[in-house]
């Protein structure tokens, strides 16, 4: 897509240059300038895309770490609740056994 855009712009510049009846040197200078501008725009766009990708990746990793820590916390809570229930059951069983 970037290449086709560059080619279209270059063709347009050449067509305009032919209409203006400027010298071949002026045409070449215009083409060089147009190509340089296109390349600069492409580099800027590529840099912006890369920056966006890096930010998205960082956000995804942060979310994964948060989710993992929440899951681990929930597992610890559940384990604690299970141990507490086991202790209560054990104490209740001991009390009932002493009553008999």
CSV table of C-alpha atoms in Angstrom, one decimal:
chain,number,residue,atom,x,y,z
A,1,UNK,CA,0.0,0.0,0.0
A,2,UNK,CA,2.8,2.4,0.9
A,3,UNK,CA,4.6,1.5,-2.3
A,4,UNK,CA,1.6,2.1,-4.4
A,5,UNK,CA,0.9,5.4,-2.8
A,6,UNK,CA,4.5,6.5,-3.4
A,7,UNK,CA,4.2,5.4,-7.0
A,8,UNK,CA,0.9,7.3,-7.5
A,9,UNK,CA,2.4,10.4,-6.0
A,10,UNK,CA,5.5,10.1,-8.1
A,11,UNK,CA,3.5,9.7,-11.3
A,12,UNK,CA,1.4,12.7,-10.4
A,13,UNK,CA,4.5,14.8,-9.8
A,14,UNK,CA,5.9,13.7,-13.2
A,15,UNK,CA,2.6,14.5,-14.9
A,16,UNK,CA,2.4,17.9,-13.3
A,17,UNK,CA,6.0,18.6,-14.2
A,18,UNK,CA,5.3,17.7,-17.8
A,19,UNK,CA,2.3,20.1,-17.9
A,20,UNK,CA,4.4,22.9,-16.5
A,21,UNK,CA,7.0,22.5,-19.2
A,22,UNK,CA,9.8,22.8,-16.7
A,23,UNK,CA,13.3,21.6,-17.4
A,24,UNK,CA,14.3,18.0,-16.8
A,25,UNK,CA,16.5,19.1,-14.0
A,26,UNK,CA,13.6,20.8,-12.2
A,27,UNK,CA,11.4,17.7,-12.8
A,28,UNK,CA,14.1,15.5,-11.3
A,29,UNK,CA,14.5,17.9,-8.3
A,30,UNK,CA,10.7,17.8,-7.7
A,31,UNK,CA,10.6,14.0,-7.9
A,32,UNK,CA,13.5,13.7,-5.4
A,33,UNK,CA,11.7,16.1,-3.1
A,34,UNK,CA,8.4,14.2,-3.4
A,35,UNK,CA,10.1,10.9,-2.8
A,36,UNK,CA,11.9,12.2,0.3
A,37,UNK,CA,8.7,13.5,1.7
A,38,UNK,CA,7.0,10.2,1.1
A,39,UNK,CA,9.9,8.3,2.7
A,40,UNK,CA,9.8,10.6,5.7
A,41,UNK,CA,6.0,10.0,6.1
A,42,UNK,CA,6.5,6.2,5.9
A,43,UNK,CA,9.2,6.3,8.5
A,44,UNK,CA,7.1,8.4,10.8
A,45,UNK,CA,4.1,6.0,10.3
A,46,UNK,CA,6.2,3.0,10.9
A,47,UNK,CA,7.6,4.5,14.1
A,48,UNK,CA,4.1,5.3,15.4
A,49,UNK,CA,2.9,1.8,14.6
A,50,UNK,CA,5.8,0.3,16.5
A,51,UNK,CA,5.2,2.5,19.5
A,52,UNK,CA,1.6,1.5,19.5
A,53,UNK,CA,2.5,-2.2,19.3
A,54,UNK,CA,4.9,-1.8,22.2
A,55,UNK,CA,2.3,0.0,24.3
A,56,UNK,CA,-0.3,-2.6,23.6
A,57,UNK,CA,2.1,-5.4,24.4
A,58,UNK,CA,3.0,-3.8,27.7
A,59,UNK,CA,-0.7,-3.3,28.6
A,60,UNK,CA,-1.4,-7.0,27.8
A,61,UNK,CA,1.5,-8.1,30.0
A,62,UNK,CA,0.4,-5.9,32.8
A,63,UNK,CA,-3.2,-7.3,32.6
A,64,UNK,CA,-1.8,-10.8,32.6
A,65,UNK,CA,0.2,-10.1,35.8
A,66,UNK,CA,-2.8,-8.6,37.5
A,67,UNK,CA,-5.0,-11.5,36.6
A,68,UNK,CA,-2.4,-14.0,37.8
A,69,UNK,CA,-2.0,-12.2,41.1
A,70,UNK,CA,-5.8,-12.1,41.6
A,71,UNK,CA,-6.0,-15.8,40.9
A,72,UNK,CA,-3.2,-16.6,43.3
A,73,UNK,CA,-4.8,-14.4,46.0
A,74,UNK,CA,-8.2,-16.2,45.5
A,75,UNK,CA,-6.5,-19.6,45.8
A,76,UNK,CA,-4.7,-18.5,49.0
A,77,UNK,CA,-8.1,-17.3,50.5
A,78,UNK,CA,-9.8,-20.6,49.5
A,79,UNK,CA,-7.0,-22.6,51.0
A,80,UNK,CA,-7.2,-20.6,54.2
A,81,UNK,CA,-11.0,-21.0,54.4
A,82,UNK,CA,-10.6,-24.8,53.8
A,83,UNK,CA,-8.0,-25.1,56.6
A,84,UNK,CA,-10.2,-23.1,58.9
A,85,UNK,CA,-13.2,-25.3,58.2
A,86,UNK,CA,-11.1,-28.4,58.8
A,87,UNK,CA,-9.9,-27.1,62.2
A,88,UNK,CA,-13.5,-26.3,63.1
A,89,UNK,CA,-14.7,-29.7,62.1
A,90,UNK,CA,-11.9,-31.3,64.0
A,91,UNK,CA,-12.7,-29.3,67.1
A,92,UNK,CA,-16.4,-30.2,66.8
A,93,UNK,CA,-15.6,-33.9,66.4
A,94,UNK,CA,-13.3,-33.8,69.5
A,95,UNK,CA,-16.0,-32.1,71.5
A,96,UNK,CA,-18.7,-34.6,70.5
A,97,UNK,CA,-16.4,-37.5,71.2
A,98,UNK,CA,-15.7,-36.3,74.8
A,99,UNK,CA,-19.5,-35.9,75.4
A,100,UNK,CA,-20.1,-39.6,74.6
